mmCIF file of C-alpha atoms in Angstrom:
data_model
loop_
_atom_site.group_PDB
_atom_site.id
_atom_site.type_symbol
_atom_site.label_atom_id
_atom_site.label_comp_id
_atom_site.label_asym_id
_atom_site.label_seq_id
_atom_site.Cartn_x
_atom_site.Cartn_y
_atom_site.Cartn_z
ATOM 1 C CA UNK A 848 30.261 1.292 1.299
ATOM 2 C CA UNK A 849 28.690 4.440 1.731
ATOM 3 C CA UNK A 850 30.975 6.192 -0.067
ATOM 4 C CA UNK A 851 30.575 3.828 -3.405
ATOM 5 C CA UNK A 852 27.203 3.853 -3.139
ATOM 6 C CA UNK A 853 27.123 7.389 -3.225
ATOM 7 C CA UNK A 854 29.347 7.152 -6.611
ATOM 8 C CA UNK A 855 27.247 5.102 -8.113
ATOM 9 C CA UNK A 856 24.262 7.010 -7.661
ATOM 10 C CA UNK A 857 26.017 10.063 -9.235
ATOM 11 C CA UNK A 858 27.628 8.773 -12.319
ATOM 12 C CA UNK A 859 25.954 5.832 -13.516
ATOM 13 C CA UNK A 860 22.919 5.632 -16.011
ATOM 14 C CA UNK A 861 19.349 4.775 -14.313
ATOM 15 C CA UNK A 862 19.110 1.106 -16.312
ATOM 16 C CA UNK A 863 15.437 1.157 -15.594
ATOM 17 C CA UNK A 864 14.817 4.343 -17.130
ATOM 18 C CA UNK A 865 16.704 3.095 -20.115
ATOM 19 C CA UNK A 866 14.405 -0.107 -19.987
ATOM 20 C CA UNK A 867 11.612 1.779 -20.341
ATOM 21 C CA UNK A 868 12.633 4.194 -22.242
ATOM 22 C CA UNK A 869 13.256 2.062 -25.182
ATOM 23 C CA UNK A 870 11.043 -0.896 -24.115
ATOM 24 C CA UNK A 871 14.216 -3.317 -24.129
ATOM 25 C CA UNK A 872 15.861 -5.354 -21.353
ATOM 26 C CA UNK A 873 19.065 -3.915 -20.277
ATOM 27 C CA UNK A 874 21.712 -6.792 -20.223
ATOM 28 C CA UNK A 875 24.601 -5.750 -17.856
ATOM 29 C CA UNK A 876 28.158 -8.073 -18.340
ATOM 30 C CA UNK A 877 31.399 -8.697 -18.348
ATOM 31 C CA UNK A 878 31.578 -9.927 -22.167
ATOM 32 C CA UNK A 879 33.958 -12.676 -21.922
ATOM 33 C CA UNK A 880 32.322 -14.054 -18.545
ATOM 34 C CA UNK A 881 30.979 -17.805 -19.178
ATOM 35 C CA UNK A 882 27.975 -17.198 -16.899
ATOM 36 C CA UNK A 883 27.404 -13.865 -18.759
ATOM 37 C CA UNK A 884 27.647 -15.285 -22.135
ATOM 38 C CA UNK A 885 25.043 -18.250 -21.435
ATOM 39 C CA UNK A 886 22.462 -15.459 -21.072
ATOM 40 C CA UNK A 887 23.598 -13.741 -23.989
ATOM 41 C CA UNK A 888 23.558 -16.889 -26.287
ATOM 42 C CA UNK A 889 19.725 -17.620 -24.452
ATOM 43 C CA UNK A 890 18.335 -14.171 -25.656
ATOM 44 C CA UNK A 891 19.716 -14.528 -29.056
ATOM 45 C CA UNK A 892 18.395 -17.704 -29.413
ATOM 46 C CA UNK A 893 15.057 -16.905 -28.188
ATOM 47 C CA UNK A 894 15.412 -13.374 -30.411
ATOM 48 C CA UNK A 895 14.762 -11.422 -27.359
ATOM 49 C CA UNK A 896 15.394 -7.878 -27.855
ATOM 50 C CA UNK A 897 18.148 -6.386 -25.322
ATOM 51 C CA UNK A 898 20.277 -3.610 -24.811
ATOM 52 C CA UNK A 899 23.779 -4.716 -23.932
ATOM 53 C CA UNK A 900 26.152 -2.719 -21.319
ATOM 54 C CA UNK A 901 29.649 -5.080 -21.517
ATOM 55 C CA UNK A 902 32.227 -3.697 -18.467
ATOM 56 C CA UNK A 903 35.335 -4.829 -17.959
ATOM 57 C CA UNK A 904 36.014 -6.547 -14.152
ATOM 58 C CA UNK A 905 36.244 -4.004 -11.874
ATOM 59 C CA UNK A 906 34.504 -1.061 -13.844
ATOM 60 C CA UNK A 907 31.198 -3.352 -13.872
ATOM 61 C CA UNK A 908 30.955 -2.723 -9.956
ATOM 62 C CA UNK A 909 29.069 0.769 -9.957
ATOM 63 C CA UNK A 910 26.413 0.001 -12.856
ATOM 64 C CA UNK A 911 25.764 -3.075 -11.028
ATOM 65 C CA UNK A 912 25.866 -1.770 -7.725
ATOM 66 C CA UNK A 913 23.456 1.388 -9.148
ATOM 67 C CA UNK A 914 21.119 -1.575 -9.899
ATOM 68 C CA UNK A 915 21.421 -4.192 -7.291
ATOM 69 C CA UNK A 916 21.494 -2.081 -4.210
ATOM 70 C CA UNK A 917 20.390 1.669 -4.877
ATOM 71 C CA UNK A 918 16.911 1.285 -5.667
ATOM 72 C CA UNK A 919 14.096 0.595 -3.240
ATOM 73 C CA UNK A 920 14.602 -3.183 -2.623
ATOM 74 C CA UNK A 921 17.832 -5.004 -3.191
ATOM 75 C CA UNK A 922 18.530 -7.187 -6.386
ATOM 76 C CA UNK A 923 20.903 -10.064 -4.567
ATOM 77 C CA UNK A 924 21.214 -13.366 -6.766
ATOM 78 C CA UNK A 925 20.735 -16.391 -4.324
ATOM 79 C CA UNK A 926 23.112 -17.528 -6.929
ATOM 80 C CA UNK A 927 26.829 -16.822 -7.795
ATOM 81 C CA UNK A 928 27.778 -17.086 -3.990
ATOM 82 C CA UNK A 929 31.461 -17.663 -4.245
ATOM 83 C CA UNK A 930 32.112 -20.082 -0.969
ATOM 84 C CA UNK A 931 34.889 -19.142 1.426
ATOM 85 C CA UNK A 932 38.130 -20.806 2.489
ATOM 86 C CA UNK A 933 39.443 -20.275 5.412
ATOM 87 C CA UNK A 934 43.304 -20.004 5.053
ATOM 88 C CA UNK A 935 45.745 -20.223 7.505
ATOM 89 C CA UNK A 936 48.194 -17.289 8.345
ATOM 90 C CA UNK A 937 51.450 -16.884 6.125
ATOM 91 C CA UNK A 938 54.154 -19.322 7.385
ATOM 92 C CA UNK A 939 51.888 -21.641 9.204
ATOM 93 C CA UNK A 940 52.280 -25.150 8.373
ATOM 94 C CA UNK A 941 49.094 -25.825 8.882
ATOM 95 C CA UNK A 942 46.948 -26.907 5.699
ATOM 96 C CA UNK A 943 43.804 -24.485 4.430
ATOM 97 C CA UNK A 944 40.540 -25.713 5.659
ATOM 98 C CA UNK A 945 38.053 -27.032 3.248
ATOM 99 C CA UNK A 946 34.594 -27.175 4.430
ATOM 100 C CA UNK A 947 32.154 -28.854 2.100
ATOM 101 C CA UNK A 948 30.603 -26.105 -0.515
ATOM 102 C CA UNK A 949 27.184 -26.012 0.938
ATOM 103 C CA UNK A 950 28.463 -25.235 4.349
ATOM 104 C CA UNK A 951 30.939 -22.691 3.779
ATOM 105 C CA UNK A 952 30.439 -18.847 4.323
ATOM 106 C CA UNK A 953 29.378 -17.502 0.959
ATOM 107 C CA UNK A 954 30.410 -13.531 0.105
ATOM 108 C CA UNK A 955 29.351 -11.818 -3.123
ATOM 109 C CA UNK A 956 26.214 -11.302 -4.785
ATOM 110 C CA UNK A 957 26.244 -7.627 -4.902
ATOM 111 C CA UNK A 958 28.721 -6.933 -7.601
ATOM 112 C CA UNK A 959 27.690 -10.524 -9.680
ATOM 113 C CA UNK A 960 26.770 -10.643 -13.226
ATOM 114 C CA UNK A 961 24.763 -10.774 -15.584
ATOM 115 C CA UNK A 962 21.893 -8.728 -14.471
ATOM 116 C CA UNK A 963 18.913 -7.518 -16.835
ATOM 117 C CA UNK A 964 16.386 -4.929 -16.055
ATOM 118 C CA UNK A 965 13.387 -4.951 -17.449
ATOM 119 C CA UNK A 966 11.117 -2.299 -18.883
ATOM 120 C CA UNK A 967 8.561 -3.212 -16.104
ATOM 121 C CA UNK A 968 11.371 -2.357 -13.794
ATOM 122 C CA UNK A 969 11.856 -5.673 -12.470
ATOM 123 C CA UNK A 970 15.230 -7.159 -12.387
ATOM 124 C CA UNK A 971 16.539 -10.830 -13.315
ATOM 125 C CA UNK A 972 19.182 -11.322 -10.888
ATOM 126 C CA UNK A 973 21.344 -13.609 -12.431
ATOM 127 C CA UNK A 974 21.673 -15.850 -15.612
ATOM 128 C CA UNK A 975 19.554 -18.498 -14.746
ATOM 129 C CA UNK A 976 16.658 -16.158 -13.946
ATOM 130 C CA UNK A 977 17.236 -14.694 -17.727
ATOM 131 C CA UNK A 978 17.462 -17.664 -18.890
ATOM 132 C CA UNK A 979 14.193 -18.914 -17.265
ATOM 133 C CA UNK A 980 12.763 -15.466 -18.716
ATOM 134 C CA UNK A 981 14.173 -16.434 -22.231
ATOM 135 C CA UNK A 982 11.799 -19.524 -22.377
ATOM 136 C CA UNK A 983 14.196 -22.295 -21.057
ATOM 137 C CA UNK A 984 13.495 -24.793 -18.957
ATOM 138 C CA UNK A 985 14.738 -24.551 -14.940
ATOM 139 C CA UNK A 986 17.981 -25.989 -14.096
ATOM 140 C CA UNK A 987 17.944 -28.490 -11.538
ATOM 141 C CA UNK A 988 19.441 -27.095 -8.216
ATOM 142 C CA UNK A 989 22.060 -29.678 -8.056
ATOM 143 C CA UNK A 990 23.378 -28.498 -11.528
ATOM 144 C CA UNK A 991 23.039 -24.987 -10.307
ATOM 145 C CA UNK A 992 25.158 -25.985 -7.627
ATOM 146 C CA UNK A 993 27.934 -27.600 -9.419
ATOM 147 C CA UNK A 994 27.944 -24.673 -12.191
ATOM 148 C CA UNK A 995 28.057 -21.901 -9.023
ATOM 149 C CA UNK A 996 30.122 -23.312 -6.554
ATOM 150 C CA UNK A 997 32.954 -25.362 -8.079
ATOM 151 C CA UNK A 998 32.797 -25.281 -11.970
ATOM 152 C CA UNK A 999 32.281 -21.828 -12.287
ATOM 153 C CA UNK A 1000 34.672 -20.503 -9.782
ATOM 154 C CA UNK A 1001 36.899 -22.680 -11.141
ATOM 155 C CA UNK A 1002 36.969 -21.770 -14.858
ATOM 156 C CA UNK A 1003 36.836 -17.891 -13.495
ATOM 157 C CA UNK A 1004 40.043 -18.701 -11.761
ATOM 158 C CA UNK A 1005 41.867 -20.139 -14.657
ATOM 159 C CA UNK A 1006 40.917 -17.525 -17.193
ATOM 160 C CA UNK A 1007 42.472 -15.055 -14.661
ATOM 161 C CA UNK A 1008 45.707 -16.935 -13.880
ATOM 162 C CA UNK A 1009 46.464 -16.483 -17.714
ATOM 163 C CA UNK A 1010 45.159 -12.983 -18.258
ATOM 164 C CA UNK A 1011 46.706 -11.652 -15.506
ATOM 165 C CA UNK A 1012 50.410 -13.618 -16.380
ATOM 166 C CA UNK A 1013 49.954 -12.697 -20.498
ATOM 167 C CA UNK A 1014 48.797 -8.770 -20.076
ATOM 168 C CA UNK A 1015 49.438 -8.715 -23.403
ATOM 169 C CA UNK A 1016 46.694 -10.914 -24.712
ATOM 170 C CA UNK A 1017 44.101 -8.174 -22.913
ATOM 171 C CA UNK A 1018 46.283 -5.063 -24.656
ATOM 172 C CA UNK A 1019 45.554 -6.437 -28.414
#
C-alpha cells in the first residue's frame, strides 16, 4: 500500500489544484460505468460546469487513490461497498455462504468512482453526493441500498463477463 501510495503521489495531477485553478469541479470516472454516468447526466442537466478525467478500470486507481487517501483526511464513500461472499475452498462440496447484504463484510471504497473535487477543495465522494450537489433531491437509503449492493454489482458483473469474453468489442 505504501508503495502505491507513494506512486500516486509522484505521477498523478493534484485534482484540487486543478479545481481551483480553473474554478471547475473535477469529475473523475470510468466513462462507461452506470454509477459514473448518473453523475455525468446530473451535471449536464443541471449545466454544472466540470472538468472530466475518464480512466479506464484499473488505470483509474492512482488518480483516485491521489484523491481519496493522500491528502490530509480520507475521501471514503459510505457508499459503493461491494459486500463479501465467503466461498468455500476449490473442490469442496460445500455451497458458498450468503449472508444477507447488510451483514456481510464490505471491502472497497478507496478505489470507487465517480469522485469530484471541488474548487473549495472539498470532495463529493460518490455519485449520490454529486448528485445531491447538482440540485437533486436525496435518494432514499433503501434505494441506495438496492442500487449499491445488489443492482449495481450486478450490472458491473455482467458488463464484465462480456467485455472480458468479446476483447474485441473494447479494441474498436
Amino acid at each position: 500500500q505504501k508503495m502505491i501510495k507513494a506512486v500516486a503521489k509522484l505521477t498523478q495531477p493534484r485534482f484540487g489544484d486543478l479545481a481551483r485553478k480553473a474554478n471547475k469541479p473535477q469529475l473523475i470516472i470510468i466513462p462507461y460505468s452506470h454509477f459514473c454516468e448518473l453523475s455525468v447526466w446530473a451535471l449536464e442537466m443541471k449545466k454544472i460546469g466540470y472538468d472530466l478525467h475518464g480512466y479506464a478500470p484499473g488505470r483509474h486507481v492512482l488518480p483516485v487513490i491521489s484523491v481519496r487517501v493522500l491528502g490530509k483526511s480520507k475521501h471514503l464513500p459510505a457508499t459503493h461497498m461491494v459486500p463479501v461472499k465467503k466461498s468455500s475452498p476449490p473442490g469442496d462440496a460445500k455451497p458458498t455462504e450468503v449472508r444477507s447484504a447488510s451483514s456481510r463484510p464490505k471491502r472497497g471504497g478507496a478505489t470507487s468512482v465517480p469522485l469530484m473535487v471541488l474548487p473549495d477543495q472539498s470532495v463529493l465522494v460518490d455519485g449520490w453526493s454529486i448528485l445531491k450537489y447538482a440540485g437533486f433531491n436525496p435518494v432514499d437509503s433503501s434505494v441506495l441500498a438496492l442500487y449499491d449492493e445488489r443492482l449495481g454489482v450486478e450490472a458491473r458483473q455482467l458488463a464484465y463477463y462480456f467485455l472480458l469474453k468479446h476483447r474485441d468489442i473494447l479494441d474498436s
